[in-house]
Short mmCIF file of C-alpha atoms in Angstrom, two decimals:
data_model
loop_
_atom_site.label_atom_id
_atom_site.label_comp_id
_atom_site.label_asym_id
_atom_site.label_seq_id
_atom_site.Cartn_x
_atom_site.Cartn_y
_atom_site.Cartn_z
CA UNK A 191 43.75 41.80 -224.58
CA UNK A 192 43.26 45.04 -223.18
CA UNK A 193 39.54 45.01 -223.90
CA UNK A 194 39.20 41.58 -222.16
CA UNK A 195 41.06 43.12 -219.19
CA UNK A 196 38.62 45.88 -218.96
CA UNK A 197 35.54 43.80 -219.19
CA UNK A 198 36.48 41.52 -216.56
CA UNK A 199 37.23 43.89 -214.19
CA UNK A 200 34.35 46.05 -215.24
CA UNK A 201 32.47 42.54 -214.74
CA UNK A 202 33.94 42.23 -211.04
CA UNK A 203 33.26 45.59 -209.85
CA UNK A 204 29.71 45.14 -210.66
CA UNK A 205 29.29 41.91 -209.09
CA UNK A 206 31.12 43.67 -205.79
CA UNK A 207 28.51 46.41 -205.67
CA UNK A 208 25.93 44.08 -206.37
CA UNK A 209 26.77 41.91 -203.03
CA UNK A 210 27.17 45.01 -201.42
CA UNK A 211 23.59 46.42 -202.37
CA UNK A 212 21.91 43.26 -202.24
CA UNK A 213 24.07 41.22 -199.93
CA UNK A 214 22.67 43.31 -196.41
CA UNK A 215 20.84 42.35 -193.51
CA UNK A 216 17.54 43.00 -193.18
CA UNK A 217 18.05 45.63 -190.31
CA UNK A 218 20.79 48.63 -190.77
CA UNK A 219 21.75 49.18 -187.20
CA UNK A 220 22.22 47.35 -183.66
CA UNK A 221 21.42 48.33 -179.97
CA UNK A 222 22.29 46.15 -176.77
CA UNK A 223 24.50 45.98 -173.81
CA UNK A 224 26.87 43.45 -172.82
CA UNK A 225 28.52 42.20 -169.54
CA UNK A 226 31.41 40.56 -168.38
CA UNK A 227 34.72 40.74 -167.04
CA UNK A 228 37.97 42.40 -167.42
CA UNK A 229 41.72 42.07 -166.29
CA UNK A 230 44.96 44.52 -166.75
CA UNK A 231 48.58 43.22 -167.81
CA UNK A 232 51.39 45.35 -166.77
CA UNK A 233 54.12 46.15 -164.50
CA UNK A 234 51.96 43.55 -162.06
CA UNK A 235 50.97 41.04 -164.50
CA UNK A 236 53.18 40.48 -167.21
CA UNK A 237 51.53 37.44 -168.74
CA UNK A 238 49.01 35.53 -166.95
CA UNK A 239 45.74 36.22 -168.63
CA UNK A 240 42.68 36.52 -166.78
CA UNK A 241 44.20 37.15 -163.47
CA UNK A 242 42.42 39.65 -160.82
CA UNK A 243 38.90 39.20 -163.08
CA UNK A 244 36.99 41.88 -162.40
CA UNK A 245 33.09 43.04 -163.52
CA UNK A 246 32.90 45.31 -166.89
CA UNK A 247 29.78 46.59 -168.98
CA UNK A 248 29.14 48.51 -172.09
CA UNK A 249 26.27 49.82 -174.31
CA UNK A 250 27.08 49.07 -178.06
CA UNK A 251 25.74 50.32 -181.29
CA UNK A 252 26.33 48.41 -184.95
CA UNK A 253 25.75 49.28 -188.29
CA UNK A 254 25.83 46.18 -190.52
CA UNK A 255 27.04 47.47 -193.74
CA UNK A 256 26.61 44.02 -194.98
CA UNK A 257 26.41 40.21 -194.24
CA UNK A 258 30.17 40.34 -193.85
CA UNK A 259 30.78 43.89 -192.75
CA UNK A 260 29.31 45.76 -189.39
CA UNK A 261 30.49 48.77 -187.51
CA UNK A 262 30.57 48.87 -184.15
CA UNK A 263 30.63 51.91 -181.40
CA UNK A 264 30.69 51.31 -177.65
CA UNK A 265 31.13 52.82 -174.48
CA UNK A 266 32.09 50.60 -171.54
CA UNK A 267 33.24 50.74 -167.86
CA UNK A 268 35.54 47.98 -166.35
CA UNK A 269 37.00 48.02 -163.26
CA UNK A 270 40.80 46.54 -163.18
CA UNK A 271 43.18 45.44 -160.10
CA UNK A 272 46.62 44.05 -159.70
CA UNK A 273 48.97 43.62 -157.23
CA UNK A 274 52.80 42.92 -157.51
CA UNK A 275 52.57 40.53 -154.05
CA UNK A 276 54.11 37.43 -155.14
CA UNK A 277 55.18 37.96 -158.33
CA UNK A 278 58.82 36.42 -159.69
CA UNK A 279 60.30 39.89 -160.87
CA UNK A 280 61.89 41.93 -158.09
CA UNK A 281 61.59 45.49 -158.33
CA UNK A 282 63.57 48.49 -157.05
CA UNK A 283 64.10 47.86 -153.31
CA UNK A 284 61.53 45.19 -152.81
CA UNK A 285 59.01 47.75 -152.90
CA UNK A 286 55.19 46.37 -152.78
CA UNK A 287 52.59 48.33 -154.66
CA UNK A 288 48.63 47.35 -155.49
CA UNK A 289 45.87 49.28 -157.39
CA UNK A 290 42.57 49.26 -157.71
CA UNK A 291 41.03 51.34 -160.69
CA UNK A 292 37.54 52.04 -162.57
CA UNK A 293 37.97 52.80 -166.45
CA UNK A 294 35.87 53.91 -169.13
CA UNK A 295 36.07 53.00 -172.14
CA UNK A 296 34.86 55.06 -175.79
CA UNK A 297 36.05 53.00 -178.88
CA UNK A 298 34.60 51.70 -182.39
CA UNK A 299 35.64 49.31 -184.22
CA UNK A 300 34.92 47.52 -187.55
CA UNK A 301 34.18 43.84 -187.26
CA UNK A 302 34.39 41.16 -190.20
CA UNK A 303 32.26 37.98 -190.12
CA UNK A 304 33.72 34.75 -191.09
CA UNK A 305 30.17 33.49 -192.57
CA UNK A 306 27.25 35.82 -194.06
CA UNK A 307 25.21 36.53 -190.67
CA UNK A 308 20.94 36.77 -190.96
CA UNK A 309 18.38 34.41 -190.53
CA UNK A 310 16.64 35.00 -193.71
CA UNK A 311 18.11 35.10 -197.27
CA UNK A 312 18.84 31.06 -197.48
CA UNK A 313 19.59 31.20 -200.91
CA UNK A 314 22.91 33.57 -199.88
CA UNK A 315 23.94 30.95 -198.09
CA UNK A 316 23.36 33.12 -194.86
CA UNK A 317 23.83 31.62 -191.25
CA UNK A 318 22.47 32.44 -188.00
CA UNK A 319 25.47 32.21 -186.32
CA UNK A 320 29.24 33.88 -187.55
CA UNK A 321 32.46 33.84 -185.90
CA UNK A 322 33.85 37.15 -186.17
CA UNK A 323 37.21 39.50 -185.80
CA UNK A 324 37.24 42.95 -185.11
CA UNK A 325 39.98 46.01 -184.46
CA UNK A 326 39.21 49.59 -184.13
CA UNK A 327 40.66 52.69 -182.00
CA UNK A 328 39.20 54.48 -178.69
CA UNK A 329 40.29 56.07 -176.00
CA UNK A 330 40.32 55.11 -172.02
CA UNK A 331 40.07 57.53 -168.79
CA UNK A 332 40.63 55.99 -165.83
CA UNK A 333 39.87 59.28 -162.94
CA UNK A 334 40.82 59.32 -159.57
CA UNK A 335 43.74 58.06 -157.23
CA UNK A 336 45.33 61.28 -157.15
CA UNK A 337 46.08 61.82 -161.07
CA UNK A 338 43.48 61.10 -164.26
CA UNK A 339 44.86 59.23 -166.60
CA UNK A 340 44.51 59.47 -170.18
CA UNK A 341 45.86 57.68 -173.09
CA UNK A 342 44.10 56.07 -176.44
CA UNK A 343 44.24 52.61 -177.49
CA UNK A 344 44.04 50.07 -180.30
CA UNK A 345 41.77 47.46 -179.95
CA UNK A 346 41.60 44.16 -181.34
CA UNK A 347 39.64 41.19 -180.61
CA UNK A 348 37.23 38.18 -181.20
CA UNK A 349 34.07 36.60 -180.65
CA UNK A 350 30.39 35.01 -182.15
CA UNK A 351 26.98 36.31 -182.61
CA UNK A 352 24.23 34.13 -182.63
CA UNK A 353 20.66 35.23 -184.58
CA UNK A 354 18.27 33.90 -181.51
CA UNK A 355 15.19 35.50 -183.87
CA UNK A 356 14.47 37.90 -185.82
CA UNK A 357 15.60 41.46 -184.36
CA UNK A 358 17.24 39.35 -181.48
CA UNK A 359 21.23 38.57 -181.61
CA UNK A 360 23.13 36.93 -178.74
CA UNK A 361 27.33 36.85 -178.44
CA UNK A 362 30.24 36.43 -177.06
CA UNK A 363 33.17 38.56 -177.12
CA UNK A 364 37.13 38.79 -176.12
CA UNK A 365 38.81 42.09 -176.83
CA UNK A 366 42.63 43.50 -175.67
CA UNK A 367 42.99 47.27 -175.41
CA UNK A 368 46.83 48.41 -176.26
CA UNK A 369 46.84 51.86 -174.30
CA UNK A 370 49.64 54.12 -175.12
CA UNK A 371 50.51 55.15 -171.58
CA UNK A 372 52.55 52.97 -168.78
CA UNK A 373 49.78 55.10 -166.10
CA UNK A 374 46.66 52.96 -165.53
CA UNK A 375 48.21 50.94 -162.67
CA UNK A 376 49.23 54.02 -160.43
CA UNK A 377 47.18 55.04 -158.17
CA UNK A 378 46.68 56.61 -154.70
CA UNK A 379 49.81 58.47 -155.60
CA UNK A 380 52.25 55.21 -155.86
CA UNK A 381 54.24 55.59 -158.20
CA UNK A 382 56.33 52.26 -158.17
CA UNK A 383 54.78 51.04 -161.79
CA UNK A 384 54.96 53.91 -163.82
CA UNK A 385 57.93 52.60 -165.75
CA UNK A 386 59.37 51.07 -162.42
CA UNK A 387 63.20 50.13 -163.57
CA UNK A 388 63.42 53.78 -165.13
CA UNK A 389 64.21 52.21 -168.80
CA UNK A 390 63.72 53.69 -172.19
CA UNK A 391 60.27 52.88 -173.97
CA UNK A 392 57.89 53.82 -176.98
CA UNK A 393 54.73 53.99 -177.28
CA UNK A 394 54.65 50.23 -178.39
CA UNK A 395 57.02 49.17 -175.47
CA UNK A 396 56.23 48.42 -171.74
CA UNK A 397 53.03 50.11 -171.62
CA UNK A 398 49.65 48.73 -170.01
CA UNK A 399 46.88 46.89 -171.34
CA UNK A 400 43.37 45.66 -169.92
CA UNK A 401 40.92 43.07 -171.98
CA UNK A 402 37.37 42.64 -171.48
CA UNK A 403 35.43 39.10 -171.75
CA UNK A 404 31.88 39.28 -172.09
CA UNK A 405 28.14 38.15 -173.41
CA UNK A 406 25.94 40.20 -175.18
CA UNK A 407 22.44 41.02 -176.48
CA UNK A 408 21.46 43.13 -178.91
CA UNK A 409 18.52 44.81 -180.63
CA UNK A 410 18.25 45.12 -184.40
CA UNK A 411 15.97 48.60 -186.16
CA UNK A 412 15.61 50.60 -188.75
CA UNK A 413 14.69 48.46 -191.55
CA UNK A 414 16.74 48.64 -194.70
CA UNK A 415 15.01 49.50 -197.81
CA UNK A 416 14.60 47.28 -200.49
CA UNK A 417 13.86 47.99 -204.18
CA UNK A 418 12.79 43.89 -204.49
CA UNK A 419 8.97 42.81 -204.56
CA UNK A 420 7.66 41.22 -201.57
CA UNK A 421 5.06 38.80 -201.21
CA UNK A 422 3.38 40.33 -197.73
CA UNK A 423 1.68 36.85 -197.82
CA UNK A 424 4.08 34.34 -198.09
CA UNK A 425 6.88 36.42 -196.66
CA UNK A 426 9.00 35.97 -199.73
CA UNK A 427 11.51 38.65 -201.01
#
């Protein structure tokens, strides 16, 4: 029994490292851009996504561990708005307060792929396009308006990358940022929103959060080395 146990498992780990040796992309890492749009929720949006839409861009670099497994640094700017004018909630004295803020953005994050992603290696049952989910950590700085703020977040998120050709990916992307400060939406020295009705939090509890919405394209280098024969004239591995 306990000699069957140890074989099998023996048996698995191998295969594992196997997929993980021989299951990669062609290319180890990833360069490209990507632009969209972003939006806050707050004090002055508590749940209406993709209000006040605003332009954001990043630069982004990926290492593809595997088909299934990439790694993903970026470092973005968005600029996010929001205004409590007609909103349901009343706060403290009918006070009226707006903001207008630029934030960058310095995360990574590690991003699974629903299908094995390249254009080559068929017989993997690879496909040139993969849905994917991602979550990772970073931190945001949004400066001016009287007082920097600070805080990290968590970031979690969603989105597709397509394999236009070889070296070439295209995608689409929805991520949330969960800061861990209630400061992003004071500015100019207002400080109606920075925990306006003066209640107990933590840092999981009435704090802000921005999300970014965009396309990207993206540059694939460095060419992984392979221990395989190739046939330089027929192009087969």
């Amino acid at each position: 029994m306990k000699l069957t146990f140890f074989r099998r498992t023996g048996i698995l780990l191998f295969l594992c490292f196997s997929l993980f040796r021989l299951g990669a992309q062609e290319y180890l890492y990833e360069i490209g851009g990507m632009l969209g749009g972003a939006f806050y929720m707050g004090d002055a949006n508590k749940n209406a996504a993709f209000r006040n839409m605003n332009p954001s861009a990043s630069v982004l670099f990926r290492y593809n561990a595997n088909f299934r497994v990439a790694f993903k640094a970026n470092l973005a700017w968005a600029r996010v708005t929001g205004s409590t004018e007609g909103l349901a909630n009343v706060f403290p004295n009918n006070a009226q307060a707006d903001f207008d803020r630029n934030v960058i953005d310095l995360g990574g994050q590690a991003e699974f792929n629903f299908f094995p992603y390249s254009d080559k290696y068929q017989y993997l049952y690879t496909k040139r396009i993969a849905p994917y989910i991602m979550g990772g950590l970073g931190l945001s700085v949004a400066p001016g308006g009287g007082e920097t703020f600070f805080s990290p977040h968590i970031s979690v998120g969603t989105g597709v990358k397509y394999k236009l050709k070889n070296r070439i990916n295209i995608g689409a992307e929805w991520s949330v940022r969960k800061l861990f400060g209630d400061g992003l939406d004071v500015n100019g020295g207002n400080g109606l929103l920075d925990n306006p009705y003066d209640m107990r939090s933590s840092p999981w509890k009435n704090k802000d959060w921005y999300s970014m919405l965009a396309i990207s394209v993206s540059y694939d280098f460095g060419l992984r080395d392979c221990n395989c024969n190739k046939n330089d004239k027929n192009g087969i591995y």
